[in-house]
Tab-separated table of C-alpha atoms in Angstrom:
chain	number	residue	atom	x	y	z
A	51	UNK	CA	-2.531	12.566	24.203
A	52	UNK	CA	-2.529	12.022	20.611
A	53	UNK	CA	0.137	14.050	19.409
A	54	UNK	CA	2.907	11.655	21.704
A	55	UNK	CA	2.384	8.914	19.437
A	56	UNK	CA	5.463	9.118	17.982
A	57	UNK	CA	8.624	6.685	18.020
A	58	UNK	CA	12.132	5.937	16.213
A	59	UNK	CA	10.529	3.041	13.764
A	60	UNK	CA	6.705	2.517	11.494
A	61	UNK	CA	6.415	-0.379	13.968
A	62	UNK	CA	6.686	1.879	17.374
A	63	UNK	CA	4.564	4.325	16.322
A	64	UNK	CA	2.179	2.369	15.573
A	65	UNK	CA	2.340	0.727	18.740
A	66	UNK	CA	2.067	4.434	20.465
A	67	UNK	CA	-1.354	5.177	18.001
A	68	UNK	CA	-2.551	1.858	19.159
A	69	UNK	CA	-1.244	2.329	23.091
A	70	UNK	CA	-2.758	5.652	23.049
A	71	UNK	CA	-6.107	4.839	21.873
A	72	UNK	CA	-6.286	6.275	18.693
A	73	UNK	CA	-6.531	3.185	16.784
A	74	UNK	CA	-8.283	-0.157	17.732
A	75	UNK	CA	-8.768	-1.773	14.407
A	76	UNK	CA	-6.643	-4.786	13.987
A	77	UNK	CA	-6.906	-4.571	10.094
A	78	UNK	CA	-6.218	-0.910	10.010
A	79	UNK	CA	-3.013	-1.786	12.603
A	80	UNK	CA	-1.988	-3.849	10.204
A	81	UNK	CA	-2.641	-1.359	7.044
A	82	UNK	CA	0.071	1.254	9.554
A	83	UNK	CA	2.552	-1.182	9.315
A	84	UNK	CA	2.930	-2.583	5.545
A	85	UNK	CA	2.691	1.312	4.281
A	86	UNK	CA	5.684	2.641	6.068
A	87	UNK	CA	5.100	6.495	6.343
A	88	UNK	CA	8.990	7.146	5.553
A	89	UNK	CA	8.309	6.003	1.211
A	90	UNK	CA	6.461	9.067	1.865
A	91	UNK	CA	8.445	11.656	3.627
A	92	UNK	CA	10.341	13.918	1.331
A	93	UNK	CA	13.476	13.143	2.005
A	94	UNK	CA	14.082	16.894	3.525
A	95	UNK	CA	12.596	15.549	6.311
A	96	UNK	CA	13.000	12.389	6.595
A	97	UNK	CA	14.256	12.020	10.002
A	98	UNK	CA	10.966	13.182	11.346
A	99	UNK	CA	9.455	10.474	8.879
A	100	UNK	CA	7.531	8.237	12.915
A	101	UNK	CA	7.581	12.205	14.652
A	102	UNK	CA	3.668	12.559	15.576
A	103	UNK	CA	3.588	16.339	13.329
A	104	UNK	CA	2.192	16.847	9.828
A	105	UNK	CA	5.355	17.752	7.860
A	106	UNK	CA	5.383	20.429	5.038
A	107	UNK	CA	8.095	20.814	1.725
A	108	UNK	CA	6.580	23.064	-0.754
A	109	UNK	CA	3.315	21.349	-2.447
A	110	UNK	CA	3.965	17.985	-0.775
A	111	UNK	CA	2.473	17.834	2.508
A	112	UNK	CA	1.957	15.171	5.091
A	113	UNK	CA	-0.412	15.518	7.982
A	114	UNK	CA	-0.022	13.762	12.274
A	115	UNK	CA	-0.149	10.384	12.050
A	116	UNK	CA	-2.601	10.883	14.336
A	117	UNK	CA	-5.279	12.747	11.925
A	118	UNK	CA	-4.581	9.565	9.300
A	119	UNK	CA	-5.256	7.408	11.937
A	120	UNK	CA	-8.084	8.670	13.762
A	121	UNK	CA	-10.047	8.734	9.600
A	122	UNK	CA	-8.814	5.576	9.291
A	123	UNK	CA	-10.480	3.993	12.158
A	124	UNK	CA	-13.614	5.641	11.787
A	125	UNK	CA	-13.974	5.224	8.140
A	126	UNK	CA	-14.155	1.236	9.212
A	127	UNK	CA	-13.154	0.590	5.130
A	128	UNK	CA	-13.502	-3.023	4.628
A	129	UNK	CA	-13.182	-5.140	1.053
A	130	UNK	CA	-14.143	-4.432	-1.827
A	131	UNK	CA	-15.404	-0.475	-0.759
A	132	UNK	CA	-15.113	2.248	-2.963
A	133	UNK	CA	-12.164	5.091	-2.333
A	134	UNK	CA	-11.870	8.513	-3.855
A	135	UNK	CA	-9.353	10.863	-2.382
A	136	UNK	CA	-9.594	14.685	-3.707
A	137	UNK	CA	-6.292	16.193	-2.592
A	138	UNK	CA	-4.559	13.130	-2.304
A	139	UNK	CA	-1.230	14.438	-1.730
A	140	UNK	CA	1.470	11.739	-1.253
A	141	UNK	CA	-0.273	8.866	-1.353
A	142	UNK	CA	0.315	7.822	2.118
A	143	UNK	CA	-3.491	7.905	3.521
A	144	UNK	CA	-4.529	6.811	-0.382
A	145	UNK	CA	-2.213	3.197	-0.246
A	146	UNK	CA	-3.663	2.319	3.214
A	147	UNK	CA	-7.203	2.674	1.939
A	148	UNK	CA	-6.080	0.060	-0.586
A	149	UNK	CA	-4.768	-2.305	1.929
A	150	UNK	CA	-8.265	-2.173	3.624
A	151	UNK	CA	-10.025	-2.157	0.415
A	152	UNK	CA	-8.237	-4.693	-1.096
A	153	UNK	CA	-7.254	-5.393	-5.309
A	154	UNK	CA	-10.676	-5.555	-6.547
A	155	UNK	CA	-11.758	-2.287	-5.309
A	156	UNK	CA	-11.984	1.118	-6.836
A	157	UNK	CA	-9.534	3.323	-5.369
A	158	UNK	CA	-9.806	7.417	-7.269
A	159	UNK	CA	-7.747	9.607	-6.002
A	160	UNK	CA	-7.773	12.936	-7.479
A	161	UNK	CA	-3.937	15.651	-7.473
A	162	UNK	CA	-3.645	18.979	-8.204
A	163	UNK	CA	-0.042	19.485	-8.384
A	164	UNK	CA	2.015	17.698	-10.625
A	165	UNK	CA	5.175	17.712	-8.301
A	166	UNK	CA	3.151	15.977	-5.419
A	167	UNK	CA	1.825	13.124	-8.229
A	168	UNK	CA	5.755	13.092	-8.790
A	169	UNK	CA	6.675	12.552	-5.246
A	170	UNK	CA	3.677	9.828	-5.175
A	171	UNK	CA	4.257	7.797	-7.791
A	172	UNK	CA	7.944	7.245	-6.864
A	173	UNK	CA	7.032	6.697	-3.135
A	174	UNK	CA	4.481	4.294	-3.953
A	175	UNK	CA	6.765	2.799	-6.363
A	176	UNK	CA	9.863	1.959	-3.090
A	177	UNK	CA	7.365	0.753	-0.897
A	178	UNK	CA	6.191	-1.885	-3.864
A	179	UNK	CA	10.071	-2.869	-4.442
A	180	UNK	CA	10.211	-2.944	-0.616
A	181	UNK	CA	7.499	-5.447	-0.185
A	182	UNK	CA	8.536	-7.054	-3.159
A	183	UNK	CA	11.922	-7.587	-1.821
A	184	UNK	CA	10.824	-8.433	1.390
A	185	UNK	CA	8.285	-11.426	0.122
A	186	UNK	CA	11.271	-12.748	-1.955
A	187	UNK	CA	13.035	-12.986	1.240
A	188	UNK	CA	10.358	-14.777	3.107
A	189	UNK	CA	9.507	-17.561	0.433
A	190	UNK	CA	13.732	-18.201	1.011
A	191	UNK	CA	13.335	-18.601	4.143
A	192	UNK	CA	10.164	-21.054	3.584
A	193	UNK	CA	12.144	-22.691	0.957
A	194	UNK	CA	15.388	-23.560	3.158
A	195	UNK	CA	13.059	-23.893	6.047
A	196	UNK	CA	11.214	-26.895	4.172
A	197	UNK	CA	14.376	-28.452	2.406
A	198	UNK	CA	15.997	-28.831	6.542
A	199	UNK	CA	12.641	-30.353	7.198
A	200	UNK	CA	12.665	-32.518	3.946
A	201	UNK	CA	16.589	-33.636	4.667
A	202	UNK	CA	15.832	-34.598	8.037
A	203	UNK	CA	12.588	-36.532	7.102
A	204	UNK	CA	14.789	-38.518	4.907
A	205	UNK	CA	12.276	-37.064	1.659
A	206	UNK	CA	12.602	-35.899	-1.179
A	207	UNK	CA	12.978	-32.560	-2.846
A	208	UNK	CA	10.146	-30.054	-2.617
A	209	UNK	CA	9.328	-26.627	-3.039
A	210	UNK	CA	7.028	-24.565	-0.393
A	211	UNK	CA	4.536	-22.281	-1.376
A	212	UNK	CA	5.525	-18.212	-0.671
A	213	UNK	CA	2.262	-17.106	0.738
A	214	UNK	CA	1.888	-15.098	3.200
A	215	UNK	CA	0.642	-11.444	3.871
A	216	UNK	CA	3.598	-9.160	2.790
A	217	UNK	CA	2.562	-10.348	-0.819
A	218	UNK	CA	-0.603	-9.702	-0.302
A	219	UNK	CA	-0.345	-6.212	1.088
A	220	UNK	CA	2.647	-6.013	-2.091
A	221	UNK	CA	-0.526	-6.356	-4.298
A	222	UNK	CA	-2.865	-4.447	-3.222
A	223	UNK	CA	-0.975	-1.215	-2.779
A	224	UNK	CA	0.469	-2.086	-6.187
A	225	UNK	CA	-3.671	-1.633	-7.120
A	226	UNK	CA	-2.237	2.197	-6.599
A	227	UNK	CA	0.183	1.778	-9.531
A	228	UNK	CA	2.475	3.777	-11.686
A	229	UNK	CA	-0.414	5.465	-13.116
A	230	UNK	CA	0.271	8.955	-11.053
A	231	UNK	CA	-0.355	11.553	-14.201
A	232	UNK	CA	-1.386	14.810	-14.565
A	233	UNK	CA	-3.244	15.432	-11.693
A	234	UNK	CA	-5.031	11.320	-11.672
A	235	UNK	CA	-3.733	8.155	-10.431
A	236	UNK	CA	-4.835	5.141	-12.680
A	237	UNK	CA	-7.652	3.308	-11.130
A	238	UNK	CA	-8.739	-0.372	-11.418
A	239	UNK	CA	-11.145	0.509	-14.145
A	240	UNK	CA	-7.770	0.005	-16.718
A	241	UNK	CA	-7.177	-3.340	-15.138
A	242	UNK	CA	-10.357	-4.624	-16.191
A	243	UNK	CA	-10.254	-3.108	-19.661
A	244	UNK	CA	-6.995	-4.772	-19.534
A	245	UNK	CA	-8.768	-8.019	-18.191
A	246	UNK	CA	-11.513	-7.490	-20.959
A	247	UNK	CA	-9.219	-7.565	-23.364
A	248	UNK	CA	-7.451	-10.196	-22.688
A	249	UNK	CA	-10.672	-12.837	-22.100
A	250	UNK	CA	-12.034	-11.112	-25.791
A	251	UNK	CA	-8.784	-12.420	-27.187
A	252	UNK	CA	-8.734	-15.827	-25.909
A	253	UNK	CA	-12.528	-16.451	-26.494
A	254	UNK	CA	-11.776	-15.392	-29.966
A	255	UNK	CA	-9.114	-17.797	-30.347
A	256	UNK	CA	-10.998	-20.415	-28.984
A	257	UNK	CA	-13.541	-19.563	-31.742
A	258	UNK	CA	-10.870	-19.999	-34.519
A	259	UNK	CA	-10.018	-23.831	-33.330
A	260	UNK	CA	-13.526	-24.864	-32.735
A	261	UNK	CA	-14.662	-23.596	-36.428
């Protein structure tokens, strides 16, 4: 029955996984909706991106969506959980895990084949660009709606906040980042090191001012 979890779009595919009981968690459903499978599917088989079947082109391999859905639903990943994926492949399941565990979590992924790492890096960059564009469009619509509201009420110029799930999703998935290198992706430890360096620089400037 799970093999029937196919659709013409990513949302339809996720709807089918929900309908057949593959995914029951609302958070996991959200993650699969945000992380569109098509971004991780090789161009040669892009027309089967939302088909509930495994796909393989050379070293690049994706399991059937219901396999990933079953696994992520069972793992019950929460904010702050650590995630290690050995043989991380396209980065699809790791990006879903990144959404679920949040930007402060440790998310390490190891992949043997350099061509697969390159594919994963390109896929994640494309997904992040897509999410950023969606966020910009959402902010523009919100700003236009706020401007219209103020005009109707006779108020002055005002700004609209941009917040929303899409930017959060982008930031979370971005934790997967451009660090896919020789078989190992950069982790959040790199970001923490950068933050600690910035904090140290700020403290040194404070000491100089006090002196």
